[in-house]
Coordinates of C-alpha atoms and ligand atoms in Angstrom, one line a residue:
M662 CA 102.8 97.9 127.3
P663 CA 102.5 101.3 129.0
D664 CA 105.7 103.3 128.8
A665 CA 106.1 106.2 131.1
G666 CA 108.7 107.7 128.8
D667 CA 106.4 107.9 125.7
I668 CA 105.7 111.4 124.5
F669 CA 103.6 112.3 121.5
D670 CA 105.8 113.0 118.4
A671 CA 104.9 116.5 117.5
T672 CA 106.7 116.2 114.2
L673 CA 103.5 114.5 113.0
L674 CA 101.7 117.8 113.2
S675 CA 101.3 120.2 110.4
R676 CA 103.8 123.0 109.8
S677 CA 102.1 125.9 111.8
A678 CA 101.4 123.7 114.8
R679 CA 102.9 124.8 118.1
V680 CA 103.0 123.2 121.5
D681 CA 103.6 125.8 124.3
A682 CA 105.5 125.4 127.5
V683 CA 102.5 123.8 129.3
G684 CA 101.7 121.5 126.4
R685 CA 98.8 123.3 124.9
C686 CA 98.6 122.7 121.1
S687 CA 97.7 125.4 118.6
I688 CA 97.5 125.4 114.8
G689 CA 97.6 128.5 112.7
G690 CA 97.9 130.4 115.9
I691 CA 94.6 129.1 117.3
D692 CA 94.3 126.9 120.4
L693 CA 92.7 123.6 119.6
E694 CA 90.5 123.5 122.7
A695 CA 89.2 127.0 121.7
L696 CA 88.4 125.7 118.2
A697 CA 86.6 122.7 119.5
E698 CA 84.5 124.9 121.8
E699 CA 83.6 127.2 119.0
Y700 CA 82.8 124.7 116.2
G701 CA 82.0 121.5 118.1
T702 CA 83.5 118.1 117.6
P703 CA 84.3 116.0 115.7
L704 CA 86.1 118.7 113.8
F705 CA 88.6 118.6 110.9
V706 CA 91.2 121.4 111.3
Y707 CA 93.2 122.2 108.2
D708 CA 96.4 124.2 108.4
E709 CA 96.2 126.5 105.4
D710 CA 99.9 127.5 105.4
D711 CA 100.8 123.8 105.5
L712 CA 98.6 123.1 102.5
R713 CA 100.0 126.0 100.5
S714 CA 103.6 125.0 101.3
R715 CA 103.0 121.5 100.1
C716 CA 101.5 122.7 96.9
R717 CA 104.5 125.0 96.3
E718 CA 106.9 122.1 96.9
Y719 CA 105.1 120.1 94.2
V720 CA 105.0 123.0 91.7
T721 CA 108.7 123.6 92.1
A722 CA 109.6 119.9 91.9
F723 CA 107.4 119.1 88.9
P724 CA 107.8 122.0 86.4
G725 CA 105.9 119.8 83.8
G726 CA 102.7 120.3 85.8
V727 CA 100.9 119.2 89.0
H728 CA 97.2 118.1 89.2
Y729 CA 95.6 117.9 92.6
A730 CA 93.7 114.6 93.0
S731 CA 90.5 116.2 94.4
K732 CA 89.1 112.9 95.6
A733 CA 91.5 113.1 98.6
F734 CA 89.7 116.1 100.0
L735 CA 87.3 118.2 98.1
C736 CA 85.6 121.4 99.0
R737 CA 85.5 124.8 97.3
A738 CA 88.0 126.4 99.6
M739 CA 90.4 123.6 98.9
V740 CA 90.3 123.6 95.2
R741 CA 90.5 127.4 95.1
L742 CA 93.6 127.2 97.3
V743 CA 95.3 124.6 95.1
V744 CA 94.5 126.5 91.9
E745 CA 95.8 129.7 93.4
E746 CA 99.0 127.9 94.1
G747 CA 99.3 126.9 90.4
L748 CA 98.0 123.3 90.4
D749 CA 95.4 122.0 88.1
V750 CA 92.6 119.7 89.4
D751 CA 91.8 116.0 88.8
V752 CA 88.2 114.8 89.1
A753 CA 87.0 111.2 88.8
T754 CA 83.2 111.7 88.6
G755 CA 80.5 114.1 87.4
G756 CA 79.9 115.0 91.0
E757 CA 83.5 116.0 91.6
L758 CA 83.5 117.9 88.3
H759 CA 80.4 119.8 89.3
L760 CA 81.8 120.9 92.7
V761 CA 85.2 121.9 91.2
R762 CA 83.4 124.0 88.5
S763 CA 81.1 125.5 91.1
A764 CA 84.3 126.8 92.9
G765 CA 85.0 128.8 89.7
V766 CA 87.9 126.6 88.5
P767 CA 88.3 127.1 84.7
A768 CA 87.5 124.0 82.7
E769 CA 90.9 124.1 81.0
R770 CA 92.5 123.4 84.4
I771 CA 90.5 120.2 85.0
V772 CA 91.5 116.6 84.1
V773 CA 88.7 114.0 84.1
H774 CA 89.4 110.4 85.3
G775 CA 87.3 107.3 85.9
N776 CA 87.2 103.7 84.8
N777 CA 83.4 103.9 84.0
K778 CA 82.5 107.3 82.8
S779 CA 78.9 107.6 81.8
D780 CA 77.7 109.3 78.6
D781 CA 76.5 112.2 80.8
E782 CA 79.8 112.6 82.5
L783 CA 81.6 112.5 79.2
R784 CA 79.2 114.9 77.6
V785 CA 79.6 117.5 80.3
A786 CA 83.4 117.2 80.3
V787 CA 83.5 117.7 76.5
R788 CA 81.0 120.5 76.5
V789 CA 82.7 122.6 79.2
G790 CA 86.1 122.0 77.6
V791 CA 88.2 120.2 80.2
K792 CA 91.9 120.0 79.7
H793 CA 92.2 116.2 79.3
I794 CA 90.0 113.2 79.5
V795 CA 92.0 110.2 80.8
L796 CA 90.9 107.3 78.5
D797 CA 90.4 104.1 80.5
S798 CA 88.7 101.6 78.1
F799 CA 87.7 100.9 74.6
D800 CA 84.0 101.2 75.6
E801 CA 84.8 104.7 76.7
L802 CA 86.4 105.5 73.4
D803 CA 83.3 104.2 71.7
R804 CA 81.2 106.6 73.7
I805 CA 83.5 109.5 73.0
E806 CA 83.3 108.8 69.3
R807 CA 79.5 108.5 69.4
L808 CA 79.3 111.9 71.1
E809 CA 81.4 113.4 68.4
R810 CA 79.4 111.8 65.6
A811 CA 75.9 112.3 67.0
E812 CA 76.3 115.6 68.8
G813 CA 79.3 117.2 67.1
L814 CA 81.1 117.4 70.5
A815 CA 84.9 117.4 69.8
P816 CA 86.7 115.9 72.7
P817 CA 89.9 117.4 74.4
A818 CA 93.2 115.7 74.0
L819 CA 93.2 112.2 75.6
L820 CA 95.7 110.8 78.0
V821 CA 95.7 107.0 77.6
R822 CA 95.8 105.3 81.0
V823 CA 98.2 102.5 80.9
N824 CA 98.5 99.7 83.3
P825 CA 102.2 99.1 83.4
G826 CA 101.9 95.9 85.4
V827 CA 104.2 96.8 88.3
E828 CA 104.0 96.2 92.0
A829 CA 103.7 99.3 94.1
H830 CA 104.4 97.8 97.6
T831 CA 101.4 99.1 99.3
H832 CA 98.0 97.7 100.6
E833 CA 96.3 95.5 98.1
Y834 CA 93.3 97.8 97.9
L835 CA 95.6 100.8 97.2
A836 CA 97.6 99.1 94.4
T837 CA 96.3 100.0 91.0
G838 CA 99.2 99.3 88.6
A839 CA 99.5 95.6 88.8
E840 CA 98.3 93.4 85.9
D841 CA 95.0 92.5 87.7
S842 CA 93.4 95.9 88.0
K843 CA 90.1 97.5 86.8
F844 CA 92.0 100.6 85.7
G845 CA 93.6 101.4 82.4
F846 CA 94.8 99.5 79.3
S847 CA 97.2 96.6 79.9
M848 CA 100.6 96.9 78.4
A849 CA 101.2 93.2 78.6
D850 CA 98.4 92.1 76.4
G851 CA 99.0 94.9 73.8
S852 CA 95.8 96.9 74.7
A853 CA 97.7 100.0 75.6
L854 CA 99.4 100.3 72.2
A855 CA 96.1 99.3 70.5
A856 CA 94.3 102.1 72.3
V857 CA 96.8 104.7 71.2
E858 CA 96.7 103.4 67.6
R859 CA 93.0 103.7 67.6
V860 CA 93.0 107.2 69.0
V861 CA 95.6 108.3 66.4
A862 CA 93.8 106.4 63.5
T863 CA 90.3 107.6 64.1
G864 CA 91.3 111.2 64.4
V865 CA 88.3 112.0 66.7
A866 CA 90.6 113.1 69.5
R867 CA 94.2 114.0 69.7
L868 CA 96.6 112.0 71.8
G869 CA 97.7 114.2 74.7
G870 CA 100.0 111.6 76.3
L871 CA 100.1 108.6 78.6
H872 CA 99.0 108.2 82.1
C873 CA 99.6 105.7 84.8
H874 CA 98.9 105.6 88.6
I875 CA 100.4 102.6 90.3
G876 CA 98.9 103.0 93.8
S877 CA 98.8 105.0 96.9
Q878 CA 100.7 105.5 100.2
I879 CA 103.9 104.4 98.5
F880 CA 107.2 104.8 100.3
R881 CA 109.6 103.0 97.8
S882 CA 110.7 104.5 94.6
D883 CA 111.3 101.3 92.7
G884 CA 107.6 101.0 91.6
F885 CA 107.8 104.4 90.0
D886 CA 111.1 103.5 88.4
A887 CA 109.6 100.3 86.9
A888 CA 106.5 102.1 85.7
L889 CA 108.6 104.8 83.9
E890 CA 110.8 102.1 82.3
R891 CA 107.7 100.4 80.9
L892 CA 106.2 103.8 79.8
G893 CA 109.5 104.5 78.0
Q894 CA 109.1 101.2 76.1
L895 CA 105.6 102.1 75.2
V896 CA 106.7 105.5 73.9
A897 CA 109.2 103.7 71.6
R898 CA 106.5 101.3 70.3
I899 CA 104.1 104.3 69.7
E900 CA 106.7 106.1 67.8
S901 CA 107.5 103.2 65.5
A902 CA 103.9 102.1 65.0
T903 CA 102.3 105.6 64.5
G904 CA 105.1 108.1 64.1
V905 CA 103.4 110.2 66.8
L906 CA 105.4 111.8 69.5
V907 CA 104.2 111.6 73.1
D908 CA 103.9 115.1 74.8
E909 CA 103.1 114.2 78.4
L910 CA 103.7 111.3 80.8
D911 CA 101.4 111.6 83.8
L912 CA 102.9 109.5 86.6
G913 CA 99.7 109.7 88.8
G914 CA 99.9 110.2 92.5
G915 CA 100.7 107.9 95.3
L916 CA 103.5 109.4 97.4
G917 CA 103.1 108.2 101.0
V918 CA 102.7 110.3 104.1
R919 CA 103.7 109.9 107.8
Y920 CA 100.6 108.7 109.7
T921 CA 102.8 107.4 112.5
S922 CA 106.4 108.1 113.7
T923 CA 107.7 104.9 112.1
D924 CA 106.4 105.9 108.6
D925 CA 109.3 107.2 106.5
P926 CA 108.2 108.4 103.0
P927 CA 110.6 110.3 100.7
A928 CA 110.3 114.1 100.6
V929 CA 108.6 115.6 97.6
A930 CA 111.8 117.1 96.2
A931 CA 113.7 113.8 96.5
H932 CA 110.9 111.8 95.0
A933 CA 110.7 114.3 92.1
A934 CA 114.5 114.2 91.5
R935 CA 114.4 110.5 91.4
V936 CA 111.5 110.1 89.0
H937 CA 112.8 112.8 86.6
E938 CA 116.1 110.9 86.5
S939 CA 114.3 107.6 85.9
L940 CA 112.3 109.1 83.1
A941 CA 115.5 110.5 81.4
G942 CA 117.1 107.0 81.8
A943 CA 114.0 105.3 80.4
L944 CA 113.7 107.5 77.4
G945 CA 117.5 107.4 76.8
A946 CA 117.5 103.6 76.9
Q947 CA 114.9 103.5 74.2
G948 CA 116.5 106.2 72.0
V949 CA 113.1 107.8 71.4
R950 CA 112.5 111.3 69.9
S951 CA 109.6 112.2 72.2
R952 CA 110.5 114.5 75.1
P953 CA 107.4 114.3 77.2
R954 CA 106.9 116.5 80.1
L955 CA 106.4 114.7 83.4
T956 CA 103.3 115.5 85.3
T957 CA 102.0 114.2 88.6
E958 CA 98.7 114.0 90.6
P959 CA 99.2 114.1 94.3
G960 CA 96.2 113.8 96.6
R961 CA 97.2 112.3 100.0
S962 CA 100.7 113.9 100.2
I963 CA 99.1 117.4 99.9
A964 CA 96.0 117.0 102.0
A965 CA 96.7 114.4 104.6
P966 CA 99.5 115.9 106.7
A967 CA 97.8 119.4 106.7
A968 CA 94.8 118.3 108.9
L969 CA 93.9 116.7 112.2
T970 CA 90.6 115.6 113.6
L971 CA 89.4 116.7 117.1
Y972 CA 87.2 114.4 119.0
R973 CA 85.6 114.7 122.5
V974 CA 86.0 111.7 124.9
G975 CA 82.5 110.6 126.0
T976 CA 83.1 107.2 127.7
I977 CA 86.1 105.4 129.2
K978 CA 85.5 101.7 129.8
P979 CA 88.3 99.6 131.3
I980 CA 87.8 95.9 130.8
E981 CA 90.0 94.1 133.4
G982 CA 92.7 92.0 131.7
V983 CA 91.5 92.9 128.2
R984 CA 91.7 96.5 127.2
T985 CA 90.4 100.0 127.9
Y986 CA 88.0 101.5 125.4
V987 CA 88.0 105.2 125.1
S988 CA 84.9 106.2 123.0
V989 CA 84.8 109.4 121.1
D990 CA 82.0 111.3 119.3
G991 CA 83.0 110.3 115.7
G992 CA 84.4 107.1 114.3
I993 CA 84.0 105.1 111.1
S994 CA 81.7 107.8 109.7
D995 CA 84.5 110.4 109.6
N996 CA 87.5 108.1 109.2
P997 CA 86.8 104.7 107.7
R998 CA 90.4 104.0 106.9
P999 CA 91.3 102.0 110.0
A1000 CA 88.3 99.7 109.3
L1001 CA 88.9 99.6 105.5
Y1002 CA 92.7 99.2 105.4
G1003 CA 93.8 98.5 108.9
A1004 CA 95.3 102.0 108.8
Q1005 CA 97.3 103.2 111.8
Y1006 CA 97.1 106.6 113.4
E1007 CA 98.6 108.4 116.4
A1008 CA 96.6 110.1 119.0
F1009 CA 97.3 112.8 121.6
V1010 CA 95.5 115.2 124.0
P1011 CA 95.8 118.7 122.6
T1012 CA 95.5 120.4 126.1
R1013 CA 98.6 118.5 127.3
A1014 CA 100.4 117.4 124.3
T1015 CA 103.7 116.9 126.1
A1016 CA 102.3 114.8 129.0
P1017 CA 103.8 111.3 129.2
R1018 CA 101.4 108.9 127.4
D1019 CA 101.6 106.2 130.1
Q1020 CA 98.5 104.1 129.3
V1021 CA 97.6 102.0 126.2
V1022 CA 93.9 102.2 125.2
T1023 CA 91.8 101.6 122.2
I1024 CA 90.0 104.7 120.7
A1025 CA 86.6 103.6 119.5
G1026 CA 83.9 105.6 117.7
K1027 CA 80.2 105.8 118.5
H1028 CA 78.8 103.5 115.8
C1029 CA 77.1 100.2 116.2
E1030 CA 80.0 98.1 115.0
Q1031 CA 82.7 96.5 116.9
G1032 CA 85.0 97.3 114.0
D1033 CA 84.4 101.0 114.6
L1034 CA 87.9 101.6 116.0
L1035 CA 90.0 104.7 115.2
V1036 CA 93.2 103.8 116.9
R1037 CA 94.0 100.4 118.3
D1038 CA 96.6 100.5 121.1
A1039 CA 96.8 104.2 121.3
R1040 CA 99.0 105.8 123.9
L1041 CA 97.4 108.5 126.0
P1042 CA 98.1 110.0 129.4
S1043 CA 96.6 108.0 132.2
D1044 CA 94.9 111.0 133.7
L1045 CA 92.5 111.1 130.7
V1046 CA 89.0 111.9 131.7
V1047 CA 85.6 112.1 130.0
G1048 CA 85.3 115.6 128.4
D1049 CA 89.0 115.7 127.3
L1050 CA 89.8 116.4 123.7
V1051 CA 91.7 113.7 121.7
A1052 CA 93.2 114.5 118.3
T1053 CA 94.4 112.2 115.5
P1054 CA 97.0 113.9 113.2
C1055 CA 97.3 113.4 109.4
T1056 CA 93.6 112.9 108.7
G1057 CA 93.4 115.5 105.9
A1058 CA 93.0 112.9 103.0
Y1059 CA 90.4 110.2 102.5
G1060 CA 88.7 111.1 105.8
Y1061 CA 86.1 113.8 105.1
A1062 CA 86.1 112.6 101.5
M1063 CA 85.0 109.1 102.6
A1064 CA 82.7 110.3 105.4
S1065 CA 79.3 108.8 105.6
N1066 CA 76.1 109.3 107.6
Y1067 CA 76.1 105.8 109.0
N1068 CA 73.9 105.6 112.1
R1069 CA 72.7 109.0 111.1
V1070 CA 75.7 110.6 112.5
P1071 CA 76.1 114.1 110.9
R1072 CA 79.3 114.7 109.0
P1073 CA 81.7 116.9 110.9
A1074 CA 82.5 120.6 110.2
V1075 CA 85.8 121.6 108.5
V1076 CA 87.8 124.7 109.4
F1077 CA 90.8 126.2 107.7
V1078 CA 93.1 128.0 110.1
R1079 CA 95.8 130.6 109.3
E1080 CA 97.6 133.3 111.2
G1081 CA 95.1 133.4 114.0
V1082 CA 92.0 133.3 111.9
A1083 CA 89.6 130.3 111.6
R1084 CA 87.4 130.0 108.6
L1085 CA 84.5 127.5 108.5
V1086 CA 84.6 126.0 105.0
I1087 CA 82.2 123.1 105.5
R1088 CA 79.5 123.4 108.1
R1089 CA 78.5 120.5 110.3
E1090 CA 75.7 118.5 108.8
T1091 CA 72.4 118.5 110.8
D1092 CA 69.8 115.9 111.5
E1093 CA 67.5 117.8 109.1
D1094 CA 70.2 117.7 106.3
M1095 CA 70.2 113.9 106.7
A1096 CA 66.5 113.6 106.5
R1097 CA 65.9 115.8 103.5
L1098 CA 66.1 113.1 100.8
D1099 CA 63.5 110.9 102.6
L1100 CA 60.2 111.4 100.8
G1101 CA 58.1 109.0 102.9
Ligands
PLP2356 C1 93.7 108.5 93.8 C2 94.4 108.9 92.6 C3 95.5 109.8 92.7 C4 95.9 110.4 94.1 O1 96.5 109.4 94.8 P1 97.3 109.8 96.2 O2 97.7 108.5 96.7 O3 96.2 110.4 97.1 O4 98.3 110.8 95.9 C5 96.1 110.3 91.6 N1 95.7 109.8 90.4 C6 94.7 108.9 90.2 C7 94.3 108.4 88.9 C8 94.1 108.4 91.4 O5 93.1 107.5 91.2

């Protein structure tokens, strides 16, 4: 129900965001309405200082190494930024590898993932000399061995992706570490140990370590603790079966972020302290000789909180006794997460961010789908009019990255802002861009 006392929670905004005395919101020293006028809407606005400070927190908290999961948000400016801050970069496809390399990232700072890597993807990864390939199946190991035999391409050290069979307490589509998963080698059925034994026995590639990724948007540490306990058991089995020591345990990504005021994820430093302690406990309990470094692969927790999306209100339609639809100029094409996962977002009006949000509306997109909703039951000021800006915070991950051209809606532009300067890093798509593959 409308609540005259409801004010937008500005702590959901990125670190350089400011709301002035009359409620106008700026990021990186630039007024959001001015940005919308210059670059159009929808617009992704990334706070560069916020991104950098999150990278630094991770690098400090995980001295073993941090890989940015580029699938969360990938463009050249982004990967250059994370590499400057000392992170390496994860890719999951040939397309991601191509873009990251085109940004000038050295191959030895790239880790290649994927549950179904093609011959071509593996060939390119091996040729350019990536840091690690994360082995995901026996079929992939066959392909790597064939490349070595037939083309003399010696692979990099492999991280064996292990499915530890733990529950991550997140959305079912985001949970990847339970027994029923398309990713990795099962520990429960012995495949994980068998994969390591085969890597060691054939001598085609060196064992770089073990990898697991239990899911995404995780708030509770117990899933990570359980995964590390299982990995510790596997390290012990590997030592006794092969005599090989494990150099690296890559814990994957998955730390959650605050999409709404009620979300309460642990801070990076607290999460890091806890998982390092769990690892020490897990290795101690097994009495192993391996002293693997702990690495991690954050995506969402670096990119999501650093950006918001600006939309322009085009239509306001009250339906008596039902709800009021506020339709904006984007939708499922720039943020499919509400439709895919039922994800919740907050909304506010950047020109009066401190105004009481005294009406409840549903913010809808412009696509031909009833499910094209961005925020169900959003709170906005009741003086909202057509032409106002509306912003959704925390859209920096899996928004632009999952954007589509559905209904031939061009993908938005992306700007990075910092200290009063805005930098267009991805231009808005045009109708002509969208038509260029059509050969008819
Ligand atoms: C998606 C993914 C990540 C990043 O997950 P976040 O939840 O965005 O931190 C890390 N590692 C792997 C293997 C992934 O698939």
